[in-house]
PDB file of C-alpha atoms in Angstrom:
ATOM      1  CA  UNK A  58      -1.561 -17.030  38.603  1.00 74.00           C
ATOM      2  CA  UNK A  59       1.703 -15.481  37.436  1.00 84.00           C
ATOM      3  CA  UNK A  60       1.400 -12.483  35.179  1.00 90.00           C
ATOM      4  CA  UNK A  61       1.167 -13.409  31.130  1.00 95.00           C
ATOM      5  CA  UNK A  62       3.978 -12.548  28.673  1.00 97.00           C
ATOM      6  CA  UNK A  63       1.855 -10.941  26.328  1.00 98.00           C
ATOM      7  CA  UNK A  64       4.202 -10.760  24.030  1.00 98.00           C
ATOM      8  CA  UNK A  65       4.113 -14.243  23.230  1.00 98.00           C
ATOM      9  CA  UNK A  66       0.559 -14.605  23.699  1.00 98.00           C
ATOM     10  CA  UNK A  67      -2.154 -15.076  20.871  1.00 99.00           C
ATOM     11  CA  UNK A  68      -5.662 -15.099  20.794  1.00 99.00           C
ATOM     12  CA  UNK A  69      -7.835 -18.556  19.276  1.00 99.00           C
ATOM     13  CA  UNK A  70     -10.328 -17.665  16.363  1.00 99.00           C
ATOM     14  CA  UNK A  71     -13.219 -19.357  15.690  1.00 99.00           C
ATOM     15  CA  UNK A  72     -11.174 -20.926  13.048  1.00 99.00           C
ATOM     16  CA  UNK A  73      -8.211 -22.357  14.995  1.00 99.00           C
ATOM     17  CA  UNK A  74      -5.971 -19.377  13.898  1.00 99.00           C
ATOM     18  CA  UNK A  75      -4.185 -18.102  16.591  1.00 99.00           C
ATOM     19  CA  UNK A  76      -3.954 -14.335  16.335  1.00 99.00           C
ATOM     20  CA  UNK A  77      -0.800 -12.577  18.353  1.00 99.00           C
ATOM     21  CA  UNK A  78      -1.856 -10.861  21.114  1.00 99.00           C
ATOM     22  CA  UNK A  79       0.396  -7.736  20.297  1.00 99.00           C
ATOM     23  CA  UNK A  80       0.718  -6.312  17.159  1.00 99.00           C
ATOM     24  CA  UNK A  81       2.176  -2.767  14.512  1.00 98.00           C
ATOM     25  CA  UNK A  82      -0.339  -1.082  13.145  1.00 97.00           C
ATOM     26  CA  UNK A  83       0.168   0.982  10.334  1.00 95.00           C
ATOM     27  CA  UNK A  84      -2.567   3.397   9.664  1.00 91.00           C
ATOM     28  CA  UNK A  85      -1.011   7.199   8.998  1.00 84.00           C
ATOM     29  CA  UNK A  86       2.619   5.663   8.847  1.00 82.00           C
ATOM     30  CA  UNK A  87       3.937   7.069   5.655  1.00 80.00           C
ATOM     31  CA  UNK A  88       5.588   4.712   2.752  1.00 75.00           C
ATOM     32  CA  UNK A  89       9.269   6.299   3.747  1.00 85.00           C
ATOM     33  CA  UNK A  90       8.923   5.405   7.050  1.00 95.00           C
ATOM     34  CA  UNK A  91       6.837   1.937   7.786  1.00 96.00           C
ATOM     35  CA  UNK A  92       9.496  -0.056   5.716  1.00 97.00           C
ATOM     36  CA  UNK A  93      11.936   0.563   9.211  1.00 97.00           C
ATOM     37  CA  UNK A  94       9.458   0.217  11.788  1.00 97.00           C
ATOM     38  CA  UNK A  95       8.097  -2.988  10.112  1.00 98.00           C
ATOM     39  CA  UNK A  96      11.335  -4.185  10.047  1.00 98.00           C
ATOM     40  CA  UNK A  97      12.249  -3.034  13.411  1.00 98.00           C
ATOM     41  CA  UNK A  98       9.185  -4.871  14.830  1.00 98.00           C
ATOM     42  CA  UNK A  99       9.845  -7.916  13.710  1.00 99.00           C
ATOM     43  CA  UNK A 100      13.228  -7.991  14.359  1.00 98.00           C
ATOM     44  CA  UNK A 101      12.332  -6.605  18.168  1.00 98.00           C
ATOM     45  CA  UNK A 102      10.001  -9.644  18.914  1.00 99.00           C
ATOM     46  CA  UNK A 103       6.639  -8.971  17.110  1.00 99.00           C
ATOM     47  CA  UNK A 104       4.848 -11.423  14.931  1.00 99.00           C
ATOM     48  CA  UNK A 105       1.551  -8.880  13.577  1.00 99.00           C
ATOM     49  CA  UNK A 106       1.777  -6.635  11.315  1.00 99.00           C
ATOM     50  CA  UNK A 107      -1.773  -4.563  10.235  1.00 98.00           C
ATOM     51  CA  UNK A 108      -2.004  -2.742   6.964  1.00 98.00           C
ATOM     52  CA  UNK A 109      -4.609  -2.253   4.635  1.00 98.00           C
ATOM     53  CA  UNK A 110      -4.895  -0.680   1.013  1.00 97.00           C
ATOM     54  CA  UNK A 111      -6.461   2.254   1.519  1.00 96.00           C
ATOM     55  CA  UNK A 112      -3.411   3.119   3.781  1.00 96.00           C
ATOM     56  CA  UNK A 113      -0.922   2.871   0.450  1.00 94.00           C
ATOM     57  CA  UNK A 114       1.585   1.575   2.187  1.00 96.00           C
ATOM     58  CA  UNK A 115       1.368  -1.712   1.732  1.00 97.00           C
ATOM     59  CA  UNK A 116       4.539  -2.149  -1.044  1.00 97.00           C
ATOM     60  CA  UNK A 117       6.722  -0.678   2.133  1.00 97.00           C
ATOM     61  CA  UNK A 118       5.186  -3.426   4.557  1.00 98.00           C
ATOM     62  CA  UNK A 119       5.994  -6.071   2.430  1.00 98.00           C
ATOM     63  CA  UNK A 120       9.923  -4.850   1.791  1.00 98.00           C
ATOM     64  CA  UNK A 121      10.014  -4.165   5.929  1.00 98.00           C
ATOM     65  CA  UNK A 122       8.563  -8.279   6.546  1.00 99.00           C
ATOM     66  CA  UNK A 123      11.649  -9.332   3.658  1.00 99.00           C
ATOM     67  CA  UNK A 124      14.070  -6.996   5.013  1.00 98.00           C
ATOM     68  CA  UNK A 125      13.396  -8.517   8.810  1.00 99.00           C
ATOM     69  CA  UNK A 126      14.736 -11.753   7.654  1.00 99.00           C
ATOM     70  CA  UNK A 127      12.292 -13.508   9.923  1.00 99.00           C
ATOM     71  CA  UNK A 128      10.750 -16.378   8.268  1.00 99.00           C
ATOM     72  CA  UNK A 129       7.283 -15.541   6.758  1.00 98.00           C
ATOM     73  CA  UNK A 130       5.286 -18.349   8.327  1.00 98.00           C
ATOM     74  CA  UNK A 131       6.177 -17.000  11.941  1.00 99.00           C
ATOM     75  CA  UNK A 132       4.598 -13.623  11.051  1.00 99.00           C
ATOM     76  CA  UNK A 133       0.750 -12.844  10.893  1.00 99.00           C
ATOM     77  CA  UNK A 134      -0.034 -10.287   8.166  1.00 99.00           C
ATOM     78  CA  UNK A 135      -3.613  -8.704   8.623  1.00 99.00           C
ATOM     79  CA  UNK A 136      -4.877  -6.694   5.248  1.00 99.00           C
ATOM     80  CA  UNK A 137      -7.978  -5.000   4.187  1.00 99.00           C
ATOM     81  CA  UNK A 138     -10.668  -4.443   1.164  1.00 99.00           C
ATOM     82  CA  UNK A 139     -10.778  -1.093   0.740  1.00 98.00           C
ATOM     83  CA  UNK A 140     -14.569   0.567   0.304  1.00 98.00           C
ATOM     84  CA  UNK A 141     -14.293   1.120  -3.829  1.00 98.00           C
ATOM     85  CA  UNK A 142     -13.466  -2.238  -4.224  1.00 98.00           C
ATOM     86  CA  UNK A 143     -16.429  -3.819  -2.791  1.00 99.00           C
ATOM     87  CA  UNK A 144     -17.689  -5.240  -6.081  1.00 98.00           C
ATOM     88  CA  UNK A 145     -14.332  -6.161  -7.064  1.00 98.00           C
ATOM     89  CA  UNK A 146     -13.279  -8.508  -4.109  1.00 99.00           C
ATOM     90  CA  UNK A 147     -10.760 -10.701  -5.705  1.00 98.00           C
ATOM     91  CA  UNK A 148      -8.808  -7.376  -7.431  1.00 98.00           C
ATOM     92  CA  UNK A 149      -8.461  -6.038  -4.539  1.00 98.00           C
ATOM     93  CA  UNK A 150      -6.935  -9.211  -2.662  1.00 99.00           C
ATOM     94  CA  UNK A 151      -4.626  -9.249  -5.777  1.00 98.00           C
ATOM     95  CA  UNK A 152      -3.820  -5.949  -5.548  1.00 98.00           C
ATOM     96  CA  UNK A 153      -2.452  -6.181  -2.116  1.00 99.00           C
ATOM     97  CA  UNK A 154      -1.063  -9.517  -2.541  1.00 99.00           C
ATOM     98  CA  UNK A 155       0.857  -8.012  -5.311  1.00 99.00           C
ATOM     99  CA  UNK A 156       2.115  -4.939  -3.637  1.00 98.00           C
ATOM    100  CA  UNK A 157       3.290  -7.128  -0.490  1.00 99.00           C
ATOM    101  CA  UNK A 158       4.934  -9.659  -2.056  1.00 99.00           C
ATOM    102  CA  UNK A 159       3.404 -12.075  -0.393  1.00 99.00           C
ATOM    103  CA  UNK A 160       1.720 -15.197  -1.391  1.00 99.00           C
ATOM    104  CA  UNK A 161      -1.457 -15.172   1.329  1.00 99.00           C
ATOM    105  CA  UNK A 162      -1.988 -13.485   4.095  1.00 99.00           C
ATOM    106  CA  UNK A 163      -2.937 -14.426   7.585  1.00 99.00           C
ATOM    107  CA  UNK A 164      -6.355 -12.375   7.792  1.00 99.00           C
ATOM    108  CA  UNK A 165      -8.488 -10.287   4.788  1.00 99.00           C
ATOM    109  CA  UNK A 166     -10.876  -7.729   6.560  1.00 99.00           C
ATOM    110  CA  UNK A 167     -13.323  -5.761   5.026  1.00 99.00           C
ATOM    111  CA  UNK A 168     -12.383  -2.169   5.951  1.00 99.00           C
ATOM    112  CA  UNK A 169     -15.509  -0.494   6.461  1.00 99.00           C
ATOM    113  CA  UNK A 170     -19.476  -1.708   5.816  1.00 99.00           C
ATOM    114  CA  UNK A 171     -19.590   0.647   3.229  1.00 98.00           C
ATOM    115  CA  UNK A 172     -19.750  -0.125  -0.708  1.00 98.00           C
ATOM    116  CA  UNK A 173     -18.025   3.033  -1.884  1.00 98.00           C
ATOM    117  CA  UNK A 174     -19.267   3.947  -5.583  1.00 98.00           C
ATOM    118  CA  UNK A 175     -15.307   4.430  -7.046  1.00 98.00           C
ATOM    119  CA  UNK A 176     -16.397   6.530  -9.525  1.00 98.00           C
ATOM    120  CA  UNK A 177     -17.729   9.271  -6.572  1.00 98.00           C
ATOM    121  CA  UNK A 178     -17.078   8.691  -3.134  1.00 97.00           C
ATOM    122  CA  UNK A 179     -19.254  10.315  -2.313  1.00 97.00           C
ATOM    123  CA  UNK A 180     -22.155   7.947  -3.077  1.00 98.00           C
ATOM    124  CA  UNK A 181     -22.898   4.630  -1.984  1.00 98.00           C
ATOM    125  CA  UNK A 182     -23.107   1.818  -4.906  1.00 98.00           C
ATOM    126  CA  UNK A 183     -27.026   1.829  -5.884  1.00 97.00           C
ATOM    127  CA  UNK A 184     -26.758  -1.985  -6.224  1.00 98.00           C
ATOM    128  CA  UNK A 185     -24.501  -3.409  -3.512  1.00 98.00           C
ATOM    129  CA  UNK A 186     -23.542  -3.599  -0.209  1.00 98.00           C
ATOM    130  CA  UNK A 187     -21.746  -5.251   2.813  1.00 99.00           C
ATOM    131  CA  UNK A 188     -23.838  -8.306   2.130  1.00 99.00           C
ATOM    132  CA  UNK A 189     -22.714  -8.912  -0.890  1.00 99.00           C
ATOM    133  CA  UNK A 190     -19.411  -8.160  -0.615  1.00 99.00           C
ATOM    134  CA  UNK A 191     -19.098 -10.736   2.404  1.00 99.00           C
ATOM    135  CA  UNK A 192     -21.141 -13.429   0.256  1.00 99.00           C
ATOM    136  CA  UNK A 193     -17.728 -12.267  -2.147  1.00 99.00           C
ATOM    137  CA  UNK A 194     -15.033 -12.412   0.510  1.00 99.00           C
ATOM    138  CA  UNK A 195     -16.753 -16.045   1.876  1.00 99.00           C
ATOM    139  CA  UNK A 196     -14.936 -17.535  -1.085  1.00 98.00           C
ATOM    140  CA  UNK A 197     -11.400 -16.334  -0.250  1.00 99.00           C
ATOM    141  CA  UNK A 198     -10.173 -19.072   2.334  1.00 98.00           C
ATOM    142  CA  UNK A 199     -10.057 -21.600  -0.296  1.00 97.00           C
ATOM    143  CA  UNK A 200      -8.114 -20.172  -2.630  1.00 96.00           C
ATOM    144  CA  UNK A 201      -5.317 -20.439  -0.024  1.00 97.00           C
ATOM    145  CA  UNK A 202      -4.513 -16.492  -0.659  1.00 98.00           C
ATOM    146  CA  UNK A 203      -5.771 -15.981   2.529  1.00 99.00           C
ATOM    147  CA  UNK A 204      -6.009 -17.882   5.886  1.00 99.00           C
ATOM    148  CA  UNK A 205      -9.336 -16.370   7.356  1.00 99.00           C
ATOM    149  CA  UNK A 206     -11.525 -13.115   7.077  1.00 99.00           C
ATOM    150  CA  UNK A 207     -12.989 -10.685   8.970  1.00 99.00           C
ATOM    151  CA  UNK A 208     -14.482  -7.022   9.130  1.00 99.00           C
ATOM    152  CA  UNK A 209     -13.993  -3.816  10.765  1.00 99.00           C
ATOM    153  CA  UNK A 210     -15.895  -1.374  11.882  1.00 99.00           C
ATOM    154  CA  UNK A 211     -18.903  -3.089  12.412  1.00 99.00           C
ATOM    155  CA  UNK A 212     -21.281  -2.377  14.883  1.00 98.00           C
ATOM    156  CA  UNK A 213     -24.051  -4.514  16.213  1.00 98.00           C
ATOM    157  CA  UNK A 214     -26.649  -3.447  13.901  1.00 98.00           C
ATOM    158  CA  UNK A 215     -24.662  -4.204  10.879  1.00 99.00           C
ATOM    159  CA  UNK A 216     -23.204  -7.748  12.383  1.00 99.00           C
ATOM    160  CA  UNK A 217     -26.853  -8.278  12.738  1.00 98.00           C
ATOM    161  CA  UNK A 218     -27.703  -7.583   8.861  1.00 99.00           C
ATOM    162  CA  UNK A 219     -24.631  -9.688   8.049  1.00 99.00           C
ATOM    163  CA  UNK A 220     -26.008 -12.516  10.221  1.00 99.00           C
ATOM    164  CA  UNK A 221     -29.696 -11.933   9.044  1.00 99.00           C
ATOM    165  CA  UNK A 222     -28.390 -12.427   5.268  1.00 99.00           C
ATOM    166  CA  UNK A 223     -28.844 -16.161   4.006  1.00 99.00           C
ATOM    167  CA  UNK A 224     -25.551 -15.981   2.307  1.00 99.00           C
ATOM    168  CA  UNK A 225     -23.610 -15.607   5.202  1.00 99.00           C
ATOM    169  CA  UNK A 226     -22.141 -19.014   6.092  1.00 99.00           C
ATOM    170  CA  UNK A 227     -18.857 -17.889   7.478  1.00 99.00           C
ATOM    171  CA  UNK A 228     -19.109 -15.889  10.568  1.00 99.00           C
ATOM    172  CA  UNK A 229     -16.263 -12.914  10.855  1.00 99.00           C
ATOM    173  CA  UNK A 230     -13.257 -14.168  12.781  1.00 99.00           C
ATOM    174  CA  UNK A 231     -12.285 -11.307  13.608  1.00 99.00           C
ATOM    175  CA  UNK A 232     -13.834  -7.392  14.045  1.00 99.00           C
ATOM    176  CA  UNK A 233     -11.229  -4.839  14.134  1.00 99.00           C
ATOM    177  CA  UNK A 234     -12.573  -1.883  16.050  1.00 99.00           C
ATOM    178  CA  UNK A 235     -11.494   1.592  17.333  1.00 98.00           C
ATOM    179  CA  UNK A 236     -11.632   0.339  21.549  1.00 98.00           C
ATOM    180  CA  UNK A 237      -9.697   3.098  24.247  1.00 98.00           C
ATOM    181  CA  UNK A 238     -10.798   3.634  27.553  1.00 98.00           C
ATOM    182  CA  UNK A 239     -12.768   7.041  25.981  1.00 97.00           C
ATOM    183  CA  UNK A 240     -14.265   4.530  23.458  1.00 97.00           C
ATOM    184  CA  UNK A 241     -14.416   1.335  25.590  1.00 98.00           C
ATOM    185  CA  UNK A 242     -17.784  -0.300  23.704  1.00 98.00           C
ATOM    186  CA  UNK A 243     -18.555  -2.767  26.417  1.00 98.00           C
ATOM    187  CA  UNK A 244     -22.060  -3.180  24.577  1.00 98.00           C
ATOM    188  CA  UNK A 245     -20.444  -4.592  21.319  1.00 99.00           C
ATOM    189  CA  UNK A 246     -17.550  -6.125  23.012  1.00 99.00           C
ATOM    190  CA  UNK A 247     -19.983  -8.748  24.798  1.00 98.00           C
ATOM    191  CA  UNK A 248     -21.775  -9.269  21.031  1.00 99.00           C
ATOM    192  CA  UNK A 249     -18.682  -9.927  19.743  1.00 99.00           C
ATOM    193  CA  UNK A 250     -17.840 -12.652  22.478  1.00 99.00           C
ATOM    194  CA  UNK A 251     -21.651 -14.027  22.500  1.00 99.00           C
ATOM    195  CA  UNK A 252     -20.743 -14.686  18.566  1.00 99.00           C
ATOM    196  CA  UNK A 253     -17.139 -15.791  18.950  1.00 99.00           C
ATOM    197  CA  UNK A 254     -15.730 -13.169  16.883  1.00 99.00           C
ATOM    198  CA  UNK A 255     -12.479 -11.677  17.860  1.00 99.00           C
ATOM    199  CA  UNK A 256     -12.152  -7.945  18.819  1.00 99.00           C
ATOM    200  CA  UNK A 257      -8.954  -6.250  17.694  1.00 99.00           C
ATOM    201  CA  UNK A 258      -8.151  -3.022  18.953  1.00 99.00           C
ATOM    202  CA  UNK A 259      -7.162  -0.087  16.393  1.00 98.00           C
ATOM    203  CA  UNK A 260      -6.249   3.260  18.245  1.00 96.00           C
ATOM    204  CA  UNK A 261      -5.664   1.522  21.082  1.00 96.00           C
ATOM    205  CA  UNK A 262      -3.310   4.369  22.722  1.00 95.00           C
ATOM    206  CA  UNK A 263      -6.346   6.972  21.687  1.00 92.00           C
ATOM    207  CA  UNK A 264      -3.689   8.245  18.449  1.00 82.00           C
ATOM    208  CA  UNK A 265      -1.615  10.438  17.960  1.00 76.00           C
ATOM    209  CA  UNK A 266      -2.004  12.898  20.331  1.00 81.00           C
ATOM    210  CA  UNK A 267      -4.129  11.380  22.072  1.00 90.00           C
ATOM    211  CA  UNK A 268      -5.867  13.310  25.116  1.00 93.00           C
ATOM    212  CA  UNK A 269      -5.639   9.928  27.328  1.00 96.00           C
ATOM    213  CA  UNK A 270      -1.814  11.276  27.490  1.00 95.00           C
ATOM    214  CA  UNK A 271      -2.624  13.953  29.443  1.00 94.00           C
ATOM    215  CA  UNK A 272      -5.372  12.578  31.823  1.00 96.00           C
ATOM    216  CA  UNK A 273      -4.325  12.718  35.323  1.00 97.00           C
ATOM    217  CA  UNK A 274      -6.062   9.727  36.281  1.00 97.00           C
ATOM    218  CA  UNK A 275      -4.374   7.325  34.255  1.00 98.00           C
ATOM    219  CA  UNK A 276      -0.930   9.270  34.702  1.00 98.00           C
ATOM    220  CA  UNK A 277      -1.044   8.472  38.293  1.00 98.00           C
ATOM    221  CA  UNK A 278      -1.773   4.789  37.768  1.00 98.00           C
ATOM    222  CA  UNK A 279       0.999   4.541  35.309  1.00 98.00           C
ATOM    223  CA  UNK A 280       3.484   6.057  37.780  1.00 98.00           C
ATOM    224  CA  UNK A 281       2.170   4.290  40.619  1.00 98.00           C
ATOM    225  CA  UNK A 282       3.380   1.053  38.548  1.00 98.00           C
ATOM    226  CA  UNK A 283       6.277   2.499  36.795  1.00 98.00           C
ATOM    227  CA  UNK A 284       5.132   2.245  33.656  1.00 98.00           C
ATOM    228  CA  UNK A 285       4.218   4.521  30.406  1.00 98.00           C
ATOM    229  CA  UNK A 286       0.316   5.981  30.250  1.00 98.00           C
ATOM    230  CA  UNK A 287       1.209   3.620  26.490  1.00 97.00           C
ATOM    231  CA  UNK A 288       1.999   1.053  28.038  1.00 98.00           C
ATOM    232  CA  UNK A 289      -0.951   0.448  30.699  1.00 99.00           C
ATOM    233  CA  UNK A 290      -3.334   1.402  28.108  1.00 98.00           C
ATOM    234  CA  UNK A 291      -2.015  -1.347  26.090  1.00 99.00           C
ATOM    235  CA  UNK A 292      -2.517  -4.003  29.266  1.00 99.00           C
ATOM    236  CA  UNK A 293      -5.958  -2.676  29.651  1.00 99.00           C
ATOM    237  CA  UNK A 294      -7.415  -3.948  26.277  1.00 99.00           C
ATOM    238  CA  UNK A 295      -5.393  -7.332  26.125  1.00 99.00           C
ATOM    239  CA  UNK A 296      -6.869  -7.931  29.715  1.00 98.00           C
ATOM    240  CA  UNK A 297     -10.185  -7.063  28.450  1.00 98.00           C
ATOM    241  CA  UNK A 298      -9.705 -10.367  25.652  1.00 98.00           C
ATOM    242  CA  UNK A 299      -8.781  -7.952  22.765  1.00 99.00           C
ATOM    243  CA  UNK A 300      -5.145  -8.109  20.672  1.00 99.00           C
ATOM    244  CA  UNK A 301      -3.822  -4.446  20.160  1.00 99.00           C
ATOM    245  CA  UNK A 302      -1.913  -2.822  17.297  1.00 98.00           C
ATOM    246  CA  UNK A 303      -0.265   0.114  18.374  1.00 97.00           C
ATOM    247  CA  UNK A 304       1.229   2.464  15.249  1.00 96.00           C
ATOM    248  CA  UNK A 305       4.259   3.841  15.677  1.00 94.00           C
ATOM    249  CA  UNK A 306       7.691   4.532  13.729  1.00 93.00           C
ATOM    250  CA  UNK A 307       9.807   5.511  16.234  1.00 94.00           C
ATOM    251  CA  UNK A 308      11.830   2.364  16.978  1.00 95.00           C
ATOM    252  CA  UNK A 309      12.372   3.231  21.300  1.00 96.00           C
ATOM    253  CA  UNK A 310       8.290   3.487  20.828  1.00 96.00           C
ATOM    254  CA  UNK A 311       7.888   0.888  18.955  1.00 97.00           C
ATOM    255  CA  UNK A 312      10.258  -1.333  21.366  1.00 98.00           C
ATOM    256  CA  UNK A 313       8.335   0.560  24.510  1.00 97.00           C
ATOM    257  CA  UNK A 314       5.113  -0.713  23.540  1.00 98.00           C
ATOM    258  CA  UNK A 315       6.151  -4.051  23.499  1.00 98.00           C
ATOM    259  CA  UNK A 316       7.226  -4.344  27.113  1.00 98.00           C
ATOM    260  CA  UNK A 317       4.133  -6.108  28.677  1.00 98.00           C
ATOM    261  CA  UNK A 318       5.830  -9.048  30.079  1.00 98.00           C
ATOM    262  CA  UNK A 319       5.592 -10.328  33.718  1.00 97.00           C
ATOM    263  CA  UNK A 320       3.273  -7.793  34.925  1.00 98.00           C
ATOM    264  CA  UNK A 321      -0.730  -6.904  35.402  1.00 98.00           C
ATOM    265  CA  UNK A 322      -3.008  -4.535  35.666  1.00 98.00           C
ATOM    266  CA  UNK A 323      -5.205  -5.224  38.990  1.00 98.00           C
ATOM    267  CA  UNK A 324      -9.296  -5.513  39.237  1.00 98.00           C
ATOM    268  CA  UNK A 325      -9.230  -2.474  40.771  1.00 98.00           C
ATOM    269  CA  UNK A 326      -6.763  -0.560  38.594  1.00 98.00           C
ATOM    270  CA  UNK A 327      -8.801  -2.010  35.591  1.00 99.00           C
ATOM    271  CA  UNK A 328     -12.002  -0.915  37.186  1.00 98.00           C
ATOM    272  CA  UNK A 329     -10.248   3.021  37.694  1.00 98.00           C
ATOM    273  CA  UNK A 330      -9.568   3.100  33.838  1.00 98.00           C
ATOM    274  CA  UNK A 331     -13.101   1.663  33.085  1.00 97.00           C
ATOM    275  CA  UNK A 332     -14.737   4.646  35.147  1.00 97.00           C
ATOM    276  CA  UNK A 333     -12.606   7.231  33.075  1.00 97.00           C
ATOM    277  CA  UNK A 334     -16.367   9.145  31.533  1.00 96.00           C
ATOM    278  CA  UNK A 335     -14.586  11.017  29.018  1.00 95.00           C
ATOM    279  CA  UNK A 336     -15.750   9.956  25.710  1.00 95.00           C
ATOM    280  CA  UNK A 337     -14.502  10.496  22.250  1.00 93.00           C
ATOM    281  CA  UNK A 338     -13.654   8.950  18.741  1.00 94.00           C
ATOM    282  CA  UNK A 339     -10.381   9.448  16.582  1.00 95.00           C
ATOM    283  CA  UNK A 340     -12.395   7.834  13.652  1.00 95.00           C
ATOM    284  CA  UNK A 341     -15.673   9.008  12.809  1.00 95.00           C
ATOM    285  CA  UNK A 342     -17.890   8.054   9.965  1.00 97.00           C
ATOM    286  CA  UNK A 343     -18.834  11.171   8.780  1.00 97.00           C
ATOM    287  CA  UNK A 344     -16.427  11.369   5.589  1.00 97.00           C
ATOM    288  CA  UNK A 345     -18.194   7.764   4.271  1.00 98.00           C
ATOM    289  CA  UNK A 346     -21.530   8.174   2.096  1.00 98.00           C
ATOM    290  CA  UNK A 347     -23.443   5.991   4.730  1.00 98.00           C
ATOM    291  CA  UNK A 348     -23.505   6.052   8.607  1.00 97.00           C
ATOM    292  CA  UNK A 349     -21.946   3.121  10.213  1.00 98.00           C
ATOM    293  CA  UNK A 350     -21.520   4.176  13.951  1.00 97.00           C
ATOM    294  CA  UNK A 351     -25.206   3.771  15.749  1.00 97.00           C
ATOM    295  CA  UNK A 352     -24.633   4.362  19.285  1.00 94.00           C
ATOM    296  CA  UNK A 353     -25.080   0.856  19.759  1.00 92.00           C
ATOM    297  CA  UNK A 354     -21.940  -0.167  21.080  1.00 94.00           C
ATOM    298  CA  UNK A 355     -22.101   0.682  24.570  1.00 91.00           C
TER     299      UNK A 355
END
């Protein structure tokens, strides 16, 4: 079989949706700089663009999609509920309707399994959590301001809960997670599949910074193939059945992580970066008021 074009690939929800394969994420892109690299995205070939509120950057997202001049039903826009607006669903889906212009979007996820008391967030809402606020978000698809939903930064325990919960009719399309070859969370990965729920990969490259840069290991296998550490690490998750969202603003990144046409990453090469033992998280959940990371995802 000939290599994919990933570029022009997309992934099937459990809805029908069809999710692109490759897409910009946002996260730590300030508002002076994401309106370009949106716009240089779209303009260089991609069709997803990730935001969320809690990143406040979604006003600049929207003017990058307008400024792209590529037609807005040919571009998947993935937001997210931020944690203080768990009891207040449909502001929040207002709220970043309104900021990106936009009349829908293409996926709503709830950012974190935490109900975030906005008053201190520090604390945890006495009377409310993820339950709830999914029983909440369950009622968005037919409003037509958004296509399907989803979470993030679930783990197996929580999908579990979620499941358990008689008000849960819709099951997640989609579970964005932090997945690098220090982080690979084979464990929750196969959950995911066993429940048809899509994995999308945040952090995909490790961030900025990111120590995977510097390993020798997957240096090596990158110059074996003549390719960028970036770009294998991006192969390695869409082979593994997840989309990726890279962030960057750099527009020669931006473009450079998009060049995963035409070629593969062997069994054996993918088998070298699955034996890679180092193991680490860029996103922790120590700054939320309740734990959502069990050790239960690999």
């Amino acid at each position: 079989m000939a290599p994919k074009n990933w570029t022009k690939e997309t992934f099937t929800l459990n809805t029908g949706a069809k999710i692109p394969a490759i897409g910009l994420g946002t996260w730590q892109s300030k508002p002076g700089e994401v309106r370009e690299a949106v716009k240089a995205a779209l303009q260089g070939g991609y069709r997803h663009i990730d935001t969320a509120l809690a990143y406040g950057n979604e006003k600049e997202v929207g003017e990058g999609i307008k400024d792209s001049g590529v037609p807005r039903e040919e571009i998947w826009v993935t937001t997210k509920l931020d944690n203080p607006w768990h009891k207040r669903v449909e502001d929040g889906i207002n709220s970043s309707l309104k900021s990106l212009g936009l009349d829908y979007v293409d996926l709503y996820l709830m950012h974190w399994p935490s109900s975030t008391d906005p008053n201190d967030l520090k604390k945890h809402l006495p009377d409310w959590d993820f339950k709830d606020t999914w029983a909440e978000m369950q009622k968005l698809p037919e409003s037509g301001r958004v296509k399907n939903i989803g979470v993030s930064n679930f783990a197996i325990k929580n999908l579990e809960k979620l499941f358990a919960d008689s008000r849960t009719k819709i099951t997640p399309a989609v579970n964005q997670i932090e997945l690098h070859p220090n982080n690979p969370s084979p464990k929750l990965l196969d959950y995911l599949k066993e429940k048809g729920i899509h994995a999308t990969a945040y952090s995909c490259l490790g961030s900025t910074d990111s120590p995977l840069y510097k390993n020798e290991k997957l240096k090596k296998l990158a110059e074996n193939k003549g390719k960028s550490v970036q770009q294998v690490l991006l192969m390695w998750g869409l082979q593994r059945g997840s989309s990726v969202i890279p962030k960057s603003v750099t527009a020669s990144r931006i473009m450079g992580n998009f060049q995963l046409d035409g070629w593969e990453l062997t069994d054996e090469e993918m088998k070298e970066i699955n034996s890679l033992p180092e193991r680490f998280k860029v996103c922790g959940d120590s700054w939320l008021p309740v734990k959502v990371f069990f050790g239960d995802d690999e």
